[in-house]
PDB file of C-alpha atoms in Angstrom:
ATOM      1  CA  UNK A   3     -24.429  10.653  14.332  1.00  0.00           C
ATOM      2  CA  UNK A   4     -21.719   7.977  14.187  1.00  0.00           C
ATOM      3  CA  UNK A   5     -22.647   4.440  15.173  1.00  0.00           C
ATOM      4  CA  UNK A   6     -19.631   2.272  16.048  1.00  0.00           C
ATOM      5  CA  UNK A   7     -19.819  -1.439  15.255  1.00  0.00           C
ATOM      6  CA  UNK A   8     -17.749  -4.172  16.918  1.00  0.00           C
ATOM      7  CA  UNK A   9     -18.931  -7.513  15.577  1.00  0.00           C
ATOM      8  CA  UNK A  10     -17.808 -11.129  15.513  1.00  0.00           C
ATOM      9  CA  UNK A  11     -18.684 -13.709  12.864  1.00  0.00           C
ATOM     10  CA  UNK A  12     -17.888 -17.299  12.024  1.00  0.00           C
ATOM     11  CA  UNK A  13     -17.336 -17.711   8.294  1.00  0.00           C
ATOM     12  CA  UNK A  14     -19.997 -19.968   6.819  1.00  0.00           C
ATOM     13  CA  UNK A  15     -18.143 -20.639   3.559  1.00  0.00           C
ATOM     14  CA  UNK A  16     -14.785 -20.227   1.803  1.00  0.00           C
ATOM     15  CA  UNK A  17     -13.928 -17.087  -0.172  1.00  0.00           C
ATOM     16  CA  UNK A  18     -13.029 -13.419   0.149  1.00  0.00           C
ATOM     17  CA  UNK A  19     -13.896 -12.124   3.578  1.00  0.00           C
ATOM     18  CA  UNK A  20     -16.011  -9.241   2.243  1.00  0.00           C
ATOM     19  CA  UNK A  21     -17.998 -11.601   0.011  1.00  0.00           C
ATOM     20  CA  UNK A  22     -18.519 -14.230   2.697  1.00  0.00           C
ATOM     21  CA  UNK A  23     -19.471 -11.914   5.550  1.00  0.00           C
ATOM     22  CA  UNK A  24     -21.704  -9.726   3.375  1.00  0.00           C
ATOM     23  CA  UNK A  25     -23.841 -12.822   2.871  1.00  0.00           C
ATOM     24  CA  UNK A  26     -24.118 -13.070   6.651  1.00  0.00           C
ATOM     25  CA  UNK A  27     -25.706  -9.661   7.113  1.00  0.00           C
ATOM     26  CA  UNK A  28     -23.020  -6.975   6.747  1.00  0.00           C
ATOM     27  CA  UNK A  29     -23.648  -4.534   3.906  1.00  0.00           C
ATOM     28  CA  UNK A  30     -20.799  -5.042   1.463  1.00  0.00           C
ATOM     29  CA  UNK A  31     -20.185  -1.327   0.983  1.00  0.00           C
ATOM     30  CA  UNK A  32     -19.134  -1.095   4.651  1.00  0.00           C
ATOM     31  CA  UNK A  33     -15.989  -3.070   3.774  1.00  0.00           C
ATOM     32  CA  UNK A  34     -14.869  -0.099   1.671  1.00  0.00           C
ATOM     33  CA  UNK A  35     -15.229   2.317   4.578  1.00  0.00           C
ATOM     34  CA  UNK A  36     -12.024   4.032   5.666  1.00  0.00           C
ATOM     35  CA  UNK A  37     -12.904   3.103   9.260  1.00  0.00           C
ATOM     36  CA  UNK A  38     -13.193  -0.651   8.582  1.00  0.00           C
ATOM     37  CA  UNK A  39     -10.749  -2.849  10.492  1.00  0.00           C
ATOM     38  CA  UNK A  40     -10.853  -6.587   9.751  1.00  0.00           C
ATOM     39  CA  UNK A  41      -9.266  -9.387  11.743  1.00  0.00           C
ATOM     40  CA  UNK A  42      -9.307 -13.055  10.707  1.00  0.00           C
ATOM     41  CA  UNK A  43      -8.431 -15.487  13.487  1.00  0.00           C
ATOM     42  CA  UNK A  44      -6.939 -12.569  15.384  1.00  0.00           C
ATOM     43  CA  UNK A  45      -4.735 -11.357  12.493  1.00  0.00           C
ATOM     44  CA  UNK A  46      -5.243  -7.959  10.838  1.00  0.00           C
ATOM     45  CA  UNK A  47      -6.491  -8.533   7.293  1.00  0.00           C
ATOM     46  CA  UNK A  48      -7.723  -6.826   4.129  1.00  0.00           C
ATOM     47  CA  UNK A  49     -11.208  -7.072   2.652  1.00  0.00           C
ATOM     48  CA  UNK A  50      -9.741  -9.187  -0.168  1.00  0.00           C
ATOM     49  CA  UNK A  51      -8.222 -11.689   2.277  1.00  0.00           C
ATOM     50  CA  UNK A  52      -9.494 -15.250   2.030  1.00  0.00           C
ATOM     51  CA  UNK A  53     -11.372 -17.051   4.785  1.00  0.00           C
ATOM     52  CA  UNK A  54     -12.233 -20.683   5.210  1.00  0.00           C
ATOM     53  CA  UNK A  55     -15.438 -22.040   6.667  1.00  0.00           C
ATOM     54  CA  UNK A  56     -15.193 -21.875  10.453  1.00  0.00           C
ATOM     55  CA  UNK A  57     -12.697 -18.985  10.586  1.00  0.00           C
ATOM     56  CA  UNK A  58     -13.320 -16.275  13.187  1.00  0.00           C
ATOM     57  CA  UNK A  59     -13.841 -12.790  11.739  1.00  0.00           C
ATOM     58  CA  UNK A  60     -13.905  -9.620  13.824  1.00  0.00           C
ATOM     59  CA  UNK A  61     -15.028  -6.290  12.341  1.00  0.00           C
ATOM     60  CA  UNK A  62     -14.644  -2.764  13.707  1.00  0.00           C
ATOM     61  CA  UNK A  63     -16.176   0.063  11.697  1.00  0.00           C
ATOM     62  CA  UNK A  64     -18.144   3.285  11.942  1.00  0.00           C
ATOM     63  CA  UNK A  65     -21.488   3.897  10.284  1.00  0.00           C
ATOM     64  CA  UNK A  66     -22.836   7.391   9.751  1.00  0.00           C
ATOM     65  CA  UNK A  67     -26.522   7.329  10.638  1.00  0.00           C
ATOM     66  CA  UNK A  68     -28.826  10.241   9.944  1.00  0.00           C
ATOM     67  CA  UNK A  69     -31.962  10.856  11.941  1.00  0.00           C
ATOM     68  CA  UNK A  70     -35.060  12.837  11.170  1.00  0.00           C
ATOM     69  CA  UNK A  71     -34.975  12.874   7.372  1.00  0.00           C
ATOM     70  CA  UNK A  72     -37.894  14.934   6.108  1.00  0.00           C
ATOM     71  CA  UNK A  73     -39.654  14.689   2.774  1.00  0.00           C
ATOM     72  CA  UNK A  74     -39.092  17.763   0.592  1.00  0.00           C
ATOM     73  CA  UNK A  75     -40.657  18.490  -2.749  1.00  0.00           C
ATOM     74  CA  UNK A  76     -37.450  19.155  -4.684  1.00  0.00           C
ATOM     75  CA  UNK A  77     -37.468  18.732  -8.471  1.00  0.00           C
ATOM     76  CA  UNK A  78     -35.013  16.192  -9.850  1.00  0.00           C
ATOM     77  CA  UNK A  79     -33.820  15.969 -13.447  1.00  0.00           C
ATOM     78  CA  UNK A  80     -35.009  12.442 -14.279  1.00  0.00           C
ATOM     79  CA  UNK A  81     -33.248  10.674 -17.151  1.00  0.00           C
ATOM     80  CA  UNK A  82     -34.962   7.275 -16.799  1.00  0.00           C
ATOM     81  CA  UNK A  83     -37.347   5.484 -14.454  1.00  0.00           C
ATOM     82  CA  UNK A  84     -39.008   2.075 -14.193  1.00  0.00           C
ATOM     83  CA  UNK A  85     -40.269  -0.083 -11.322  1.00  0.00           C
ATOM     84  CA  UNK A  86     -36.754  -0.898 -10.097  1.00  0.00           C
ATOM     85  CA  UNK A  87     -34.428   2.008 -10.806  1.00  0.00           C
ATOM     86  CA  UNK A  88     -34.386   5.779 -11.114  1.00  0.00           C
ATOM     87  CA  UNK A  89     -31.631   7.571 -13.031  1.00  0.00           C
ATOM     88  CA  UNK A  90     -31.138  11.292 -12.445  1.00  0.00           C
ATOM     89  CA  UNK A  91     -28.857  14.092 -13.547  1.00  0.00           C
ATOM     90  CA  UNK A  92     -27.771  15.499 -10.169  1.00  0.00           C
ATOM     91  CA  UNK A  93     -27.380  19.247 -10.101  1.00  0.00           C
ATOM     92  CA  UNK A  94     -24.049  20.809  -9.168  1.00  0.00           C
ATOM     93  CA  UNK A  95     -24.207  21.995  -5.549  1.00  0.00           C
ATOM     94  CA  UNK A  96     -26.787  19.408  -4.450  1.00  0.00           C
ATOM     95  CA  UNK A  97     -25.823  17.062  -1.633  1.00  0.00           C
ATOM     96  CA  UNK A  98     -26.752  13.393  -2.099  1.00  0.00           C
ATOM     97  CA  UNK A  99     -27.811  12.624   1.467  1.00  0.00           C
ATOM     98  CA  UNK A 100     -27.781  14.358   4.865  1.00  0.00           C
ATOM     99  CA  UNK A 101     -24.502  14.637   6.700  1.00  0.00           C
ATOM    100  CA  UNK A 102     -22.699  16.866   9.118  1.00  0.00           C
ATOM    101  CA  UNK A 103     -24.278  20.319   8.897  1.00  0.00           C
ATOM    102  CA  UNK A 104     -26.605  19.373   6.012  1.00  0.00           C
ATOM    103  CA  UNK A 105     -30.055  18.083   6.941  1.00  0.00           C
ATOM    104  CA  UNK A 106     -32.259  19.066   4.021  1.00  0.00           C
ATOM    105  CA  UNK A 107     -32.231  19.976   0.370  1.00  0.00           C
ATOM    106  CA  UNK A 108     -30.609  16.649  -0.524  1.00  0.00           C
ATOM    107  CA  UNK A 109     -31.385  13.991  -3.102  1.00  0.00           C
ATOM    108  CA  UNK A 110     -32.510  11.744  -0.233  1.00  0.00           C
ATOM    109  CA  UNK A 111     -35.053  14.349   0.927  1.00  0.00           C
ATOM    110  CA  UNK A 112     -36.440  14.553  -2.601  1.00  0.00           C
ATOM    111  CA  UNK A 113     -36.677  10.762  -2.913  1.00  0.00           C
ATOM    112  CA  UNK A 114     -38.609  10.494   0.326  1.00  0.00           C
ATOM    113  CA  UNK A 115     -41.155  13.010  -1.004  1.00  0.00           C
ATOM    114  CA  UNK A 116     -41.436  11.109  -4.285  1.00  0.00           C
ATOM    115  CA  UNK A 117     -41.849   7.604  -2.886  1.00  0.00           C
ATOM    116  CA  UNK A 118     -43.036   7.931   0.716  1.00  0.00           C
ATOM    117  CA  UNK A 119     -41.882   6.772   4.150  1.00  0.00           C
ATOM    118  CA  UNK A 120     -41.781   3.076   3.262  1.00  0.00           C
ATOM    119  CA  UNK A 121     -39.088   3.786   0.697  1.00  0.00           C
ATOM    120  CA  UNK A 122     -36.677   5.025   3.372  1.00  0.00           C
ATOM    121  CA  UNK A 123     -37.719   2.842   6.282  1.00  0.00           C
ATOM    122  CA  UNK A 124     -34.735   0.483   6.224  1.00  0.00           C
ATOM    123  CA  UNK A 125     -32.060   2.660   4.671  1.00  0.00           C
ATOM    124  CA  UNK A 126     -30.941   4.914   7.553  1.00  0.00           C
ATOM    125  CA  UNK A 127     -32.157   7.985   5.676  1.00  0.00           C
ATOM    126  CA  UNK A 128     -30.253   7.086   2.506  1.00  0.00           C
ATOM    127  CA  UNK A 129     -33.201   5.719   0.532  1.00  0.00           C
ATOM    128  CA  UNK A 130     -32.048   3.787  -2.502  1.00  0.00           C
ATOM    129  CA  UNK A 131     -28.618   5.451  -2.609  1.00  0.00           C
ATOM    130  CA  UNK A 132     -26.265   3.077  -4.426  1.00  0.00           C
ATOM    131  CA  UNK A 133     -23.358   5.447  -5.098  1.00  0.00           C
ATOM    132  CA  UNK A 134     -22.548   9.068  -4.394  1.00  0.00           C
ATOM    133  CA  UNK A 135     -21.294  12.155  -6.160  1.00  0.00           C
ATOM    134  CA  UNK A 136     -19.554  15.005  -4.363  1.00  0.00           C
ATOM    135  CA  UNK A 137     -21.714  18.052  -3.723  1.00  0.00           C
ATOM    136  CA  UNK A 138     -20.030  20.070  -6.460  1.00  0.00           C
ATOM    137  CA  UNK A 139     -19.901  17.203  -8.983  1.00  0.00           C
ATOM    138  CA  UNK A 140     -22.904  17.126 -11.278  1.00  0.00           C
ATOM    139  CA  UNK A 141     -24.178  14.304 -13.423  1.00  0.00           C
ATOM    140  CA  UNK A 142     -25.704  10.884 -13.773  1.00  0.00           C
ATOM    141  CA  UNK A 143     -26.695   8.870 -10.687  1.00  0.00           C
ATOM    142  CA  UNK A 144     -28.504   5.543 -10.402  1.00  0.00           C
ATOM    143  CA  UNK A 145     -30.952   5.009  -7.517  1.00  0.00           C
ATOM    144  CA  UNK A 146     -32.589   1.746  -6.483  1.00  0.00           C
ATOM    145  CA  UNK A 147     -36.345   1.790  -5.852  1.00  0.00           C
ATOM    146  CA  UNK A 148     -36.614  -1.442  -3.845  1.00  0.00           C
ATOM    147  CA  UNK A 149     -34.374  -3.597  -1.600  1.00  0.00           C
ATOM    148  CA  UNK A 150     -33.605  -6.358  -4.166  1.00  0.00           C
ATOM    149  CA  UNK A 151     -32.522  -3.769  -6.729  1.00  0.00           C
ATOM    150  CA  UNK A 152     -30.441  -1.978  -4.107  1.00  0.00           C
ATOM    151  CA  UNK A 153     -28.614  -5.179  -3.156  1.00  0.00           C
ATOM    152  CA  UNK A 154     -27.920  -6.124  -6.781  1.00  0.00           C
ATOM    153  CA  UNK A 155     -26.670  -2.675  -7.756  1.00  0.00           C
ATOM    154  CA  UNK A 156     -24.487  -2.483  -4.654  1.00  0.00           C
ATOM    155  CA  UNK A 157     -22.963  -5.795  -5.711  1.00  0.00           C
ATOM    156  CA  UNK A 158     -22.201  -4.413  -9.183  1.00  0.00           C
ATOM    157  CA  UNK A 159     -20.548  -1.293  -7.785  1.00  0.00           C
ATOM    158  CA  UNK A 160     -18.559  -3.322  -5.248  1.00  0.00           C
ATOM    159  CA  UNK A 161     -17.314  -5.643  -7.985  1.00  0.00           C
ATOM    160  CA  UNK A 162     -16.619  -2.727 -10.394  1.00  0.00           C
ATOM    161  CA  UNK A 163     -18.730  -4.226 -13.167  1.00  0.00           C
ATOM    162  CA  UNK A 164     -20.278  -0.830 -13.906  1.00  0.00           C
ATOM    163  CA  UNK A 165     -18.623   1.567 -16.344  1.00  0.00           C
ATOM    164  CA  UNK A 166     -18.424   5.228 -15.341  1.00  0.00           C
ATOM    165  CA  UNK A 167     -17.141   8.135 -17.434  1.00  0.00           C
ATOM    166  CA  UNK A 168     -16.705  11.761 -16.392  1.00  0.00           C
ATOM    167  CA  UNK A 169     -15.911  15.005 -18.152  1.00  0.00           C
ATOM    168  CA  UNK A 170     -13.315  17.270 -16.531  1.00  0.00           C
ATOM    169  CA  UNK A 171     -11.553  20.505 -17.409  1.00  0.00           C
ATOM    170  CA  UNK A 172      -8.048  20.348 -15.971  1.00  0.00           C
ATOM    171  CA  UNK A 173      -5.061  22.662 -15.778  1.00  0.00           C
ATOM    172  CA  UNK A 174      -2.428  22.349 -18.506  1.00  0.00           C
ATOM    173  CA  UNK A 175      -2.091  20.484 -21.784  1.00  0.00           C
ATOM    174  CA  UNK A 176      -0.995  16.903 -22.406  1.00  0.00           C
ATOM    175  CA  UNK A 177       1.765  15.561 -24.643  1.00  0.00           C
ATOM    176  CA  UNK A 178      -0.008  12.199 -25.035  1.00  0.00           C
ATOM    177  CA  UNK A 179      -3.718  11.847 -25.837  1.00  0.00           C
ATOM    178  CA  UNK A 180      -4.327   8.966 -23.420  1.00  0.00           C
ATOM    179  CA  UNK A 181      -3.092   7.936 -20.004  1.00  0.00           C
ATOM    180  CA  UNK A 182      -3.664   5.553 -17.107  1.00  0.00           C
ATOM    181  CA  UNK A 183      -3.100   6.386 -13.443  1.00  0.00           C
ATOM    182  CA  UNK A 184      -2.709   3.618 -10.854  1.00  0.00           C
ATOM    183  CA  UNK A 185      -1.842   4.513  -7.262  1.00  0.00           C
ATOM    184  CA  UNK A 186      -2.850   3.929  -3.713  1.00  0.00           C
ATOM    185  CA  UNK A 187      -5.084   6.600  -2.171  1.00  0.00           C
ATOM    186  CA  UNK A 188      -4.897   7.415   1.515  1.00  0.00           C
ATOM    187  CA  UNK A 189      -5.980  10.170   3.851  1.00  0.00           C
ATOM    188  CA  UNK A 190      -3.613  13.106   3.991  1.00  0.00           C
ATOM    189  CA  UNK A 191      -1.928  12.885   7.424  1.00  0.00           C
ATOM    190  CA  UNK A 192      -1.729  16.684   7.505  1.00  0.00           C
ATOM    191  CA  UNK A 193      -5.436  17.201   6.780  1.00  0.00           C
ATOM    192  CA  UNK A 194      -7.905  14.387   7.509  1.00  0.00           C
ATOM    193  CA  UNK A 195     -10.492  15.973   5.211  1.00  0.00           C
ATOM    194  CA  UNK A 196      -8.225  15.492   2.214  1.00  0.00           C
ATOM    195  CA  UNK A 197      -6.764  12.501   0.406  1.00  0.00           C
ATOM    196  CA  UNK A 198      -3.512  11.967  -1.424  1.00  0.00           C
ATOM    197  CA  UNK A 199      -2.147   9.548  -4.007  1.00  0.00           C
ATOM    198  CA  UNK A 200       0.853   7.339  -3.247  1.00  0.00           C
ATOM    199  CA  UNK A 201       2.795   5.604  -6.013  1.00  0.00           C
ATOM    200  CA  UNK A 202       3.204   2.465  -3.919  1.00  0.00           C
ATOM    201  CA  UNK A 203      -0.130   0.752  -4.645  1.00  0.00           C
ATOM    202  CA  UNK A 204       0.293  -1.479  -1.615  1.00  0.00           C
ATOM    203  CA  UNK A 205      -0.327   1.588   0.534  1.00  0.00           C
ATOM    204  CA  UNK A 206      -3.744   3.094   1.043  1.00  0.00           C
ATOM    205  CA  UNK A 207      -6.521   1.800  -1.211  1.00  0.00           C
ATOM    206  CA  UNK A 208      -5.794   0.829  -4.801  1.00  0.00           C
ATOM    207  CA  UNK A 209      -7.260   3.221  -7.376  1.00  0.00           C
ATOM    208  CA  UNK A 210      -7.214   3.175 -11.180  1.00  0.00           C
ATOM    209  CA  UNK A 211      -8.208   6.007 -13.515  1.00  0.00           C
ATOM    210  CA  UNK A 212      -7.782   6.445 -17.261  1.00  0.00           C
ATOM    211  CA  UNK A 213      -8.241   9.566 -19.363  1.00  0.00           C
ATOM    212  CA  UNK A 214      -8.509  10.672 -22.990  1.00  0.00           C
ATOM    213  CA  UNK A 215      -7.935  14.229 -24.133  1.00  0.00           C
ATOM    214  CA  UNK A 216     -11.033  15.510 -25.957  1.00  0.00           C
ATOM    215  CA  UNK A 217     -10.043  19.127 -26.516  1.00  0.00           C
ATOM    216  CA  UNK A 218      -7.029  21.396 -26.052  1.00  0.00           C
ATOM    217  CA  UNK A 219      -7.981  24.752 -24.549  1.00  0.00           C
ATOM    218  CA  UNK A 220      -6.077  27.894 -23.577  1.00  0.00           C
ATOM    219  CA  UNK A 221      -3.914  26.537 -20.781  1.00  0.00           C
ATOM    220  CA  UNK A 222      -6.407  23.761 -20.010  1.00  0.00           C
ATOM    221  CA  UNK A 223      -7.688  20.461 -21.386  1.00  0.00           C
ATOM    222  CA  UNK A 224     -11.121  18.856 -21.601  1.00  0.00           C
ATOM    223  CA  UNK A 225     -10.883  15.188 -20.651  1.00  0.00           C
ATOM    224  CA  UNK A 226     -12.999  12.077 -20.750  1.00  0.00           C
ATOM    225  CA  UNK A 227     -12.133  10.277 -17.514  1.00  0.00           C
ATOM    226  CA  UNK A 228     -13.007   6.697 -16.654  1.00  0.00           C
ATOM    227  CA  UNK A 229     -12.743   5.345 -13.128  1.00  0.00           C
ATOM    228  CA  UNK A 230     -12.280   1.624 -12.533  1.00  0.00           C
ATOM    229  CA  UNK A 231     -12.471   1.955  -8.754  1.00  0.00           C
ATOM    230  CA  UNK A 232     -14.666   4.248  -6.670  1.00  0.00           C
ATOM    231  CA  UNK A 233     -12.441   5.914  -4.102  1.00  0.00           C
ATOM    232  CA  UNK A 234     -13.373   9.148  -2.353  1.00  0.00           C
ATOM    233  CA  UNK A 235     -12.180  12.150  -4.417  1.00  0.00           C
ATOM    234  CA  UNK A 236     -10.441   9.704  -6.783  1.00  0.00           C
ATOM    235  CA  UNK A 237     -10.452  11.792  -9.968  1.00  0.00           C
ATOM    236  CA  UNK A 238      -9.639  14.991  -8.111  1.00  0.00           C
ATOM    237  CA  UNK A 239      -6.708  13.366  -6.291  1.00  0.00           C
ATOM    238  CA  UNK A 240      -5.371  11.611  -9.395  1.00  0.00           C
ATOM    239  CA  UNK A 241      -5.506  14.731 -11.534  1.00  0.00           C
ATOM    240  CA  UNK A 242      -3.598  16.676  -8.917  1.00  0.00           C
ATOM    241  CA  UNK A 243      -1.110  13.814  -8.589  1.00  0.00           C
ATOM    242  CA  UNK A 244      -0.129  14.027 -12.273  1.00  0.00           C
ATOM    243  CA  UNK A 245       0.081  17.825 -12.198  1.00  0.00           C
ATOM    244  CA  UNK A 246      -3.268  18.570 -13.861  1.00  0.00           C
ATOM    245  CA  UNK A 247      -5.667  19.631 -11.078  1.00  0.00           C
ATOM    246  CA  UNK A 248      -9.314  20.146 -11.950  1.00  0.00           C
ATOM    247  CA  UNK A 249     -10.378  23.710 -12.634  1.00  0.00           C
ATOM    248  CA  UNK A 250     -12.477  25.149  -9.807  1.00  0.00           C
ATOM    249  CA  UNK A 251     -11.526  22.451  -7.304  1.00  0.00           C
ATOM    250  CA  UNK A 252     -11.529  24.237  -3.915  1.00  0.00           C
ATOM    251  CA  UNK A 253      -9.520  21.463  -2.226  1.00  0.00           C
ATOM    252  CA  UNK A 254      -7.004  20.158  -4.755  1.00  0.00           C
ATOM    253  CA  UNK A 255      -6.991  22.881  -7.397  1.00  0.00           C
ATOM    254  CA  UNK A 256      -4.899  25.974  -8.002  1.00  0.00           C
ATOM    255  CA  UNK A 257      -5.931  29.617  -8.110  1.00  0.00           C
ATOM    256  CA  UNK A 258      -6.219  31.141 -11.600  1.00  0.00           C
ATOM    257  CA  UNK A 259      -7.269  34.822 -11.609  1.00  0.00           C
ATOM    258  CA  UNK A 260      -8.884  34.359 -15.035  1.00  0.00           C
ATOM    259  CA  UNK A 261     -11.090  31.558 -13.731  1.00  0.00           C
ATOM    260  CA  UNK A 262     -11.777  32.708 -10.182  1.00  0.00           C
ATOM    261  CA  UNK A 263     -15.531  32.250 -10.594  1.00  0.00           C
ATOM    262  CA  UNK A 264     -15.269  28.645 -11.854  1.00  0.00           C
ATOM    263  CA  UNK A 265     -16.800  25.930  -9.684  1.00  0.00           C
ATOM    264  CA  UNK A 266     -15.620  22.328  -9.770  1.00  0.00           C
ATOM    265  CA  UNK A 267     -15.442  21.389 -13.457  1.00  0.00           C
ATOM    266  CA  UNK A 268     -16.208  17.706 -12.985  1.00  0.00           C
ATOM    267  CA  UNK A 269     -19.328  16.071 -14.400  1.00  0.00           C
ATOM    268  CA  UNK A 270     -20.455  12.434 -14.249  1.00  0.00           C
ATOM    269  CA  UNK A 271     -21.183  12.111 -17.954  1.00  0.00           C
ATOM    270  CA  UNK A 272     -22.260   8.488 -18.368  1.00  0.00           C
ATOM    271  CA  UNK A 273     -22.826   5.236 -16.552  1.00  0.00           C
ATOM    272  CA  UNK A 274     -23.385   1.682 -17.726  1.00  0.00           C
ATOM    273  CA  UNK A 275     -25.035  -0.884 -15.480  1.00  0.00           C
ATOM    274  CA  UNK A 276     -26.775  -4.237 -15.731  1.00  0.00           C
ATOM    275  CA  UNK A 277     -30.458  -3.827 -14.928  1.00  0.00           C
ATOM    276  CA  UNK A 278     -31.042  -5.497 -11.530  1.00  0.00           C
ATOM    277  CA  UNK A 279     -34.168  -7.342 -12.693  1.00  0.00           C
ATOM    278  CA  UNK A 280     -34.024  -7.837 -16.467  1.00  0.00           C
ATOM    279  CA  UNK A 281     -30.266  -8.349 -16.768  1.00  0.00           C
ATOM    280  CA  UNK A 282     -30.171  -5.906 -19.693  1.00  0.00           C
ATOM    281  CA  UNK A 283     -27.016  -3.850 -20.060  1.00  0.00           C
ATOM    282  CA  UNK A 284     -28.081  -0.196 -19.935  1.00  0.00           C
ATOM    283  CA  UNK A 285     -26.250   3.035 -20.762  1.00  0.00           C
ATOM    284  CA  UNK A 286     -27.230   6.483 -19.491  1.00  0.00           C
ATOM    285  CA  UNK A 287     -25.782   9.916 -20.235  1.00  0.00           C
ATOM    286  CA  UNK A 288     -26.186  13.367 -18.692  1.00  0.00           C
ATOM    287  CA  UNK A 289     -25.391  16.165 -21.133  1.00  0.00           C
ATOM    288  CA  UNK A 290     -22.658  18.642 -20.248  1.00  0.00           C
ATOM    289  CA  UNK A 291     -24.070  21.440 -18.076  1.00  0.00           C
ATOM    290  CA  UNK A 292     -24.009  25.096 -19.009  1.00  0.00           C
ATOM    291  CA  UNK A 293     -21.075  25.845 -16.715  1.00  0.00           C
ATOM    292  CA  UNK A 294     -18.895  23.673 -18.992  1.00  0.00           C
ATOM    293  CA  UNK A 295     -19.969  25.318 -22.231  1.00  0.00           C
ATOM    294  CA  UNK A 296     -19.311  28.774 -20.775  1.00  0.00           C
ATOM    295  CA  UNK A 297     -15.777  27.852 -19.707  1.00  0.00           C
ATOM    296  CA  UNK A 298     -15.039  26.062 -22.984  1.00  0.00           C
ATOM    297  CA  UNK A 299     -16.218  29.102 -24.943  1.00  0.00           C
ATOM    298  CA  UNK A 300     -14.101  31.398 -22.827  1.00  0.00           C
ATOM    299  CA  UNK A 301     -10.972  29.259 -23.175  1.00  0.00           C
ATOM    300  CA  UNK A 302     -11.483  28.741 -26.911  1.00  0.00           C
ATOM    301  CA  UNK A 303     -11.402  32.425 -27.803  1.00  0.00           C
TER     302      UNK A 303
END
């Protein structure tokens, strides 16, 4: 269900409004929600806008709350685990947490079975979920195992101090081996389930992606893609924007009779974080799945 919030705050310090108000009880990730509307002293503002101590801040936003999460014994591909974090290689086709029409079989259901009811008690059925991957995107995910770790990792993701790389097979070949894409990303006014890139970065939400060509294939390219921001569908939208949609993308891709059985060829290959307790910089990788090797073999013949 959707829970609507309409809240008023008095800023208790100077700084960015998202930083200041998150210290007063609003989860910082909510400021990145497409539904978030911020007003400072009655004036519409951005999350990066500055406030001074004593300023009035009004927030309007929607929160998706899931009820009745059940523990399910679902095997997860665990890459690393300690007392504070769990790192998994999420399978393609697995949903991260319950949503509209999906109530079980998710990563969240599996986590509840692994760690018990107390693990999920305060997380609105998203136990430890720091960041998400689309259902059809496979790869490395970091999960927090306790509230302090969750808060610290959320801070890192909000401040973009993590480093995330993906592998993607995209349509076409490139003349240059490296590129950077910087646009705004906004909802497509013709289809609210889709997003689109706009060259004017003052519109929508700023997004930055870079890519390196790893391999030329028959009519396609294998890329290493790094995202510097974490917008919904960012890589998929940016690849389409530059004329190289991801193979198997059912929303932004193109139909290729040779590849009609391909699913989304996007894989979260690696992530680098600072450990929330030890402060150690840590790097994790999830090897390319079989669906990639099959396509690469086919397109290399």
